[in-house]
GROMACS .gro file of C-alpha atoms in nm:
model
  244
    1MET     CA    1  -0.780   0.590  -1.669
    2GLU     CA    2  -0.935   0.937  -1.645
    3LYS     CA    3  -0.756   1.195  -1.859
    4GLU     CA    4  -0.788   1.461  -1.590
    5HIS     CA    5  -0.586   1.238  -1.358
    6LEU     CA    6  -0.287   1.224  -1.593
    7ILE     CA    7   0.015   1.444  -1.637
    8PHE     CA    8   0.266   1.397  -1.916
    9GLY     CA    9   0.620   1.504  -1.994
   10ILE     CA   10   0.932   1.436  -1.791
   11ARG     CA   11   0.977   1.789  -1.656
   12ALA     CA   12   0.609   1.820  -1.562
   13ILE     CA   13   0.622   1.492  -1.368
   14ILE     CA   14   0.937   1.595  -1.183
   15GLU     CA   15   0.774   1.926  -1.089
   16ALA     CA   16   0.455   1.749  -0.973
   17ILE     CA   17   0.650   1.513  -0.746
   18THR     CA   18   0.860   1.800  -0.610
   19ALA     CA   19   0.537   1.991  -0.537
   20LYS     CA   20   0.413   1.690  -0.332
   21LYS     CA   21   0.129   1.602  -0.568
   22GLU     CA   22  -0.023   1.257  -0.507
   23VAL     CA   23   0.154   1.076  -0.791
   24ASP     CA   24   0.038   0.714  -0.787
   25LYS     CA   25   0.231   0.562  -1.073
   26VAL     CA   26   0.454   0.664  -1.362
   27PHE     CA   27   0.460   0.487  -1.699
   28LEU     CA   28   0.792   0.510  -1.880
   29GLN     CA   29   0.864   0.431  -2.243
   30LYS     CA   30   1.085   0.128  -2.296
   31ASP     CA   31   1.435   0.189  -2.428
   32ILE     CA   32   1.431   0.563  -2.370
   33SER     CA   33   1.728   0.743  -2.215
   34GLY     CA   34   1.875   1.089  -2.170
   35GLU     CA   35   1.983   1.312  -1.884
   36LEU     CA   36   1.630   1.432  -1.809
   37MET     CA   37   1.506   1.074  -1.786
   38LYS     CA   38   1.791   0.997  -1.547
   39ASP     CA   39   1.680   1.291  -1.333
   40LEU     CA   40   1.324   1.158  -1.332
   41MET     CA   41   1.442   0.811  -1.226
   42LYS     CA   42   1.634   0.963  -0.934
   43VAL     CA   43   1.322   1.152  -0.821
   44LEU     CA   44   1.102   0.842  -0.853
   45LYS     CA   45   1.337   0.625  -0.650
   46ARG     CA   46   1.400   0.896  -0.389
   47ASN     CA   47   1.025   0.933  -0.333
   48ASN     CA   48   0.950   0.559  -0.359
   49ILE     CA   49   0.697   0.608  -0.641
   50ASN     CA   50   0.573   0.314  -0.848
   51PHE     CA   51   0.685   0.307  -1.210
   52SER     CA   52   0.681   0.059  -1.494
   53TYR     CA   53   0.822   0.040  -1.846
   54VAL     CA   54   0.562   0.018  -2.122
   55PRO     CA   55   0.557   0.025  -2.505
   56VAL     CA   56   0.523   0.367  -2.661
   57GLU     CA   57   0.183   0.260  -2.796
   58LYS     CA   58   0.043   0.254  -2.441
   59LEU     CA   59   0.167   0.607  -2.376
   60ASN     CA   60   0.017   0.722  -2.705
   61ARG     CA   61  -0.318   0.575  -2.598
   62LEU     CA   62  -0.301   0.756  -2.265
   63THR     CA   63  -0.244   1.099  -2.417
   64VAL     CA   64  -0.238   1.260  -2.760
   65ASN     CA   65   0.009   1.517  -2.633
   66ASN     CA   66   0.388   1.504  -2.650
   67HIS     CA   67   0.456   1.278  -2.351
   68GLN     CA   68   0.837   1.264  -2.397
   69GLY     CA   69   0.825   0.898  -2.293
   70ALA     CA   70   0.664   0.952  -1.952
   71VAL     CA   71   0.304   0.970  -1.827
   72ALA     CA   72   0.201   0.982  -1.460
   73SER     CA   73  -0.131   0.907  -1.295
   74ILE     CA   74  -0.238   1.144  -1.018
   75SER     CA   75  -0.455   1.015  -0.736
   76PRO     CA   76  -0.798   1.180  -0.715
   77VAL     CA   77  -0.780   1.158  -0.335
   78SER     CA   78  -0.536   1.283  -0.073
   79PHE     CA   79  -0.363   1.031   0.149
   80HIS     CA   80  -0.344   1.051   0.527
   81ASP     CA   81  -0.054   1.023   0.768
   82LEU     CA   82  -0.098   0.701   0.965
   83GLU     CA   83   0.018   0.829   1.303
   84THR     CA   84  -0.185   1.150   1.286
   85LEU     CA   85  -0.500   0.967   1.178
   86THR     CA   86  -0.460   0.692   1.439
   87GLU     CA   87  -0.414   0.941   1.721
   88LYS     CA   88  -0.718   1.136   1.602
   89ILE     CA   89  -0.939   0.824   1.591
   90LEU     CA   90  -0.821   0.692   1.929
   91ALA     CA   91  -0.880   1.033   2.086
   92THR     CA   92  -1.251   1.004   2.002
   93GLY     CA   93  -1.280   0.693   2.218
   94LYS     CA   94  -1.396   0.491   1.918
   95ASN     CA   95  -1.331   0.119   1.885
   96PRO     CA   96  -1.127   0.133   1.562
   97LEU     CA   97  -1.122  -0.117   1.277
   98PHE     CA   98  -0.832  -0.079   1.034
   99LEU     CA   99  -0.758  -0.270   0.715
  100ILE     CA  100  -0.403  -0.331   0.593
  101LEU     CA  101  -0.350  -0.435   0.231
  102ASP     CA  102  -0.015  -0.603   0.171
  103GLN     CA  103   0.052  -0.506  -0.192
  104ILE     CA  104  -0.290  -0.553  -0.350
  105SER     CA  105  -0.197  -0.463  -0.708
  106ASP     CA  106  -0.523  -0.474  -0.906
  107ALA     CA  107  -0.710  -0.142  -0.913
  108ARG     CA  108  -1.051  -0.309  -0.944
  109ASN     CA  109  -0.987  -0.539  -0.650
  110PHE     CA  110  -0.871  -0.235  -0.456
  111GLY     CA  111  -1.191  -0.049  -0.543
  112ALA     CA  112  -1.412  -0.343  -0.447
  113ILE     CA  113  -1.231  -0.373  -0.113
  114ILE     CA  114  -1.274  -0.001  -0.044
  115ARG     CA  115  -1.646  -0.030  -0.117
  116THR     CA  116  -1.687  -0.318   0.131
  117ALA     CA  117  -1.468  -0.139   0.386
  118GLU     CA  118  -1.693   0.167   0.371
  119CYS     CA  119  -2.003  -0.051   0.417
  120THR     CA  120  -1.856  -0.229   0.720
  121GLY     CA  121  -1.734   0.080   0.904
  122VAL     CA  122  -1.360   0.050   0.845
  123ASP     CA  123  -1.188   0.358   0.988
  124ALA     CA  124  -0.874   0.350   0.774
  125ILE     CA  125  -0.709   0.151   0.496
  126ILE     CA  126  -0.331   0.119   0.498
  127VAL     CA  127  -0.129   0.042   0.184
  128GLN     CA  128   0.240   0.040   0.104
  129LYS     CA  129   0.373   0.308  -0.130
  130ALA     CA  130   0.564   0.063  -0.348
  131GLY     CA  131   0.383  -0.221  -0.521
  132SER     CA  132   0.026  -0.124  -0.434
  133ALA     CA  133  -0.260  -0.058  -0.674
  134PRO     CA  134  -0.306   0.306  -0.775
  135VAL     CA  135  -0.615   0.508  -0.692
  136ASN     CA  136  -0.729   0.575  -1.047
  137GLY     CA  137  -1.051   0.592  -1.245
  138ASP     CA  138  -1.103   0.215  -1.220
  139THR     CA  139  -1.060   0.229  -0.842
  140VAL     CA  140  -1.308   0.514  -0.808
  141LYS     CA  141  -1.565   0.345  -1.031
  142THR     CA  142  -1.538   0.000  -0.868
  143SER     CA  143  -1.558   0.153  -0.522
  144ALA     CA  144  -1.884   0.328  -0.621
  145GLY     CA  145  -1.733   0.648  -0.483
  146ALA     CA  146  -1.648   0.495  -0.144
  147VAL     CA  147  -1.284   0.589  -0.203
  148PHE     CA  148  -1.381   0.945  -0.110
  149ASN     CA  149  -1.526   0.833   0.226
  150VAL     CA  150  -1.262   0.600   0.372
  151PRO     CA  151  -0.925   0.748   0.477
  152ILE     CA  152  -0.631   0.581   0.300
  153CYS     CA  153  -0.281   0.591   0.447
  154LYS     CA  154   0.029   0.523   0.240
  155VAL     CA  155   0.329   0.394   0.434
  156GLU     CA  156   0.687   0.312   0.343
  157HIS     CA  157   0.673  -0.037   0.493
  158ILE     CA  158   0.378  -0.252   0.606
  159LYS     CA  159   0.584  -0.403   0.890
  160ASP     CA  160   0.654  -0.060   1.040
  161ALA     CA  161   0.281   0.020   1.026
  162ILE     CA  162   0.203  -0.304   1.208
  163PHE     CA  163   0.459  -0.236   1.479
  164TYR     CA  164   0.318   0.114   1.524
  165LEU     CA  165  -0.041  -0.009   1.553
  166GLN     CA  166   0.059  -0.283   1.796
  167GLY     CA  167   0.228  -0.020   2.009
  168SER     CA  168  -0.092   0.184   1.995
  169GLY     CA  169  -0.304  -0.099   2.137
  170PHE     CA  170  -0.424  -0.268   1.819
  171ARG     CA  171  -0.436  -0.644   1.767
  172THR     CA  172  -0.325  -0.742   1.418
  173ILE     CA  173  -0.494  -1.037   1.247
  174ALA     CA  174  -0.363  -1.183   0.922
  175ALA     CA  175  -0.601  -1.345   0.674
  176THR     CA  176  -0.404  -1.649   0.561
  177GLU     CA  177  -0.453  -2.016   0.483
  178LYS     CA  178  -0.128  -2.086   0.672
  179THR     CA  179  -0.309  -2.154   0.999
  180ASP     CA  180  -0.548  -2.407   1.151
  181GLN     CA  181  -0.755  -2.131   1.309
  182ASN     CA  182  -1.094  -2.045   1.159
  183VAL     CA  183  -1.190  -1.676   1.136
  184TYR     CA  184  -1.513  -1.752   1.326
  185ASP     CA  185  -1.306  -1.864   1.626
  186VAL     CA  186  -1.091  -1.550   1.645
  187ALA     CA  187  -1.189  -1.250   1.857
  188LEU     CA  188  -1.235  -0.949   1.630
  189SER     CA  189  -1.360  -0.707   1.893
  190GLY     CA  190  -1.152  -0.422   2.032
  191PRO     CA  191  -0.907  -0.214   1.828
  192ILE     CA  192  -0.795  -0.441   1.543
  193ALA     CA  193  -0.622  -0.427   1.207
  194ILE     CA  194  -0.704  -0.701   0.956
  195ILE     CA  195  -0.428  -0.775   0.704
  196MET     CA  196  -0.507  -0.902   0.354
  197GLY     CA  197  -0.238  -1.028   0.116
  198SER     CA  198  -0.173  -0.972  -0.253
  199GLU     CA  199  -0.366  -1.153  -0.526
  200ASP     CA  200  -0.085  -1.389  -0.623
  201ARG     CA  201   0.147  -1.423  -0.322
  202GLY     CA  202  -0.073  -1.362  -0.021
  203ILE     CA  203   0.075  -1.196   0.287
  204ASN     CA  204   0.452  -1.158   0.295
  205PRO     CA  205   0.610  -1.426   0.520
  206SER     CA  206   0.802  -1.157   0.710
  207VAL     CA  207   0.470  -0.988   0.789
  208LEU     CA  208   0.314  -1.316   0.907
  209LYS     CA  209   0.593  -1.351   1.162
  210ILE     CA  210   0.499  -1.033   1.348
  211VAL     CA  211   0.117  -1.037   1.353
  212ASP     CA  212  -0.074  -1.113   1.673
  213ASP     CA  213  -0.308  -1.371   1.521
  214LYS     CA  214  -0.385  -1.560   1.201
  215ALA     CA  215  -0.719  -1.675   1.065
  216LYS     CA  216  -0.855  -1.846   0.756
  217LEU     CA  217  -1.190  -1.891   0.589
  218PRO     CA  218  -1.334  -2.244   0.565
  219MET     CA  219  -1.303  -2.376   0.210
  220PHE     CA  220  -1.500  -2.670   0.071
  221GLY     CA  221  -1.451  -2.639  -0.305
  222SER     CA  222  -1.172  -2.774  -0.521
  223ILE     CA  223  -1.028  -2.433  -0.618
  224GLY     CA  224  -0.881  -2.363  -0.276
  225SER     CA  225  -0.879  -1.983  -0.281
  226LEU     CA  226  -1.109  -1.683  -0.309
  227ASN     CA  227  -1.069  -1.354  -0.489
  228VAL     CA  228  -0.904  -1.122  -0.237
  229SER     CA  229  -1.192  -0.871  -0.241
  230VAL     CA  230  -1.441  -1.152  -0.165
  231ALA     CA  231  -1.223  -1.291   0.115
  232CYS     CA  232  -1.181  -0.941   0.255
  233GLY     CA  233  -1.559  -0.897   0.259
  234ALA     CA  234  -1.605  -1.221   0.453
  235PHE     CA  235  -1.349  -1.113   0.716
  236LEU     CA  236  -1.493  -0.763   0.751
  237TYR     CA  237  -1.850  -0.883   0.790
  238GLU     CA  238  -1.745  -1.133   1.056
  239ALA     CA  239  -1.571  -0.846   1.234
  240LEU     CA  240  -1.888  -0.639   1.200
  241ARG     CA  241  -2.100  -0.924   1.338
  242GLN     CA  242  -1.879  -0.962   1.644
  243ARG     CA  243  -1.859  -0.588   1.707
  244SER     CA  244  -2.232  -0.513   1.665
   0.00000   0.00000   0.00000
């Protein structure tokens, strides 16, 4: 984690969130309390910001300064408003390709996905505020800098984003093994949003209920699953093939 992307101290973190800084995640010392910490918790929950409890040793490794039991990571990129960005892209007459990540939590997987998305012409990546991987030094490095080229939208709820895109003329396609339909038999032309699930749970069942289509990759090995960034690459390149 890059030191320049960290802020430390309870009051400083509260002020950063209040000032609308792009706070990705907050690390809190286990078993710490106090009125100021209670104020920070209220601000975190009100703004739906990721946080986790960690041993004090982790905080000490993150900063040599007096962290007061709280260290926050600041995103090196600014996030976009989904509706504003969608309207802007549609107004150009472009055939948009969006990517929705349903709580991808590993920063390196996130970075690898962003890198592939940039290479395949993805117009926007949509993630949920809570439970998603942060944009940190690992993300930037793994993306080979692509994180600065692909717009990323943070939304409160993935389902609301899907409903909005469907209402804007997008077809939504879920990458899931819970279907008999092969990705190579699904139409990926036109305005589409491909949805990829988390590393351990896949796509949320409530999300699967509202998508327009489902598709899976053919699997012949005994393992039965691919790393999410690899699976995402296969879907995006099939989309690129069909749209070229």
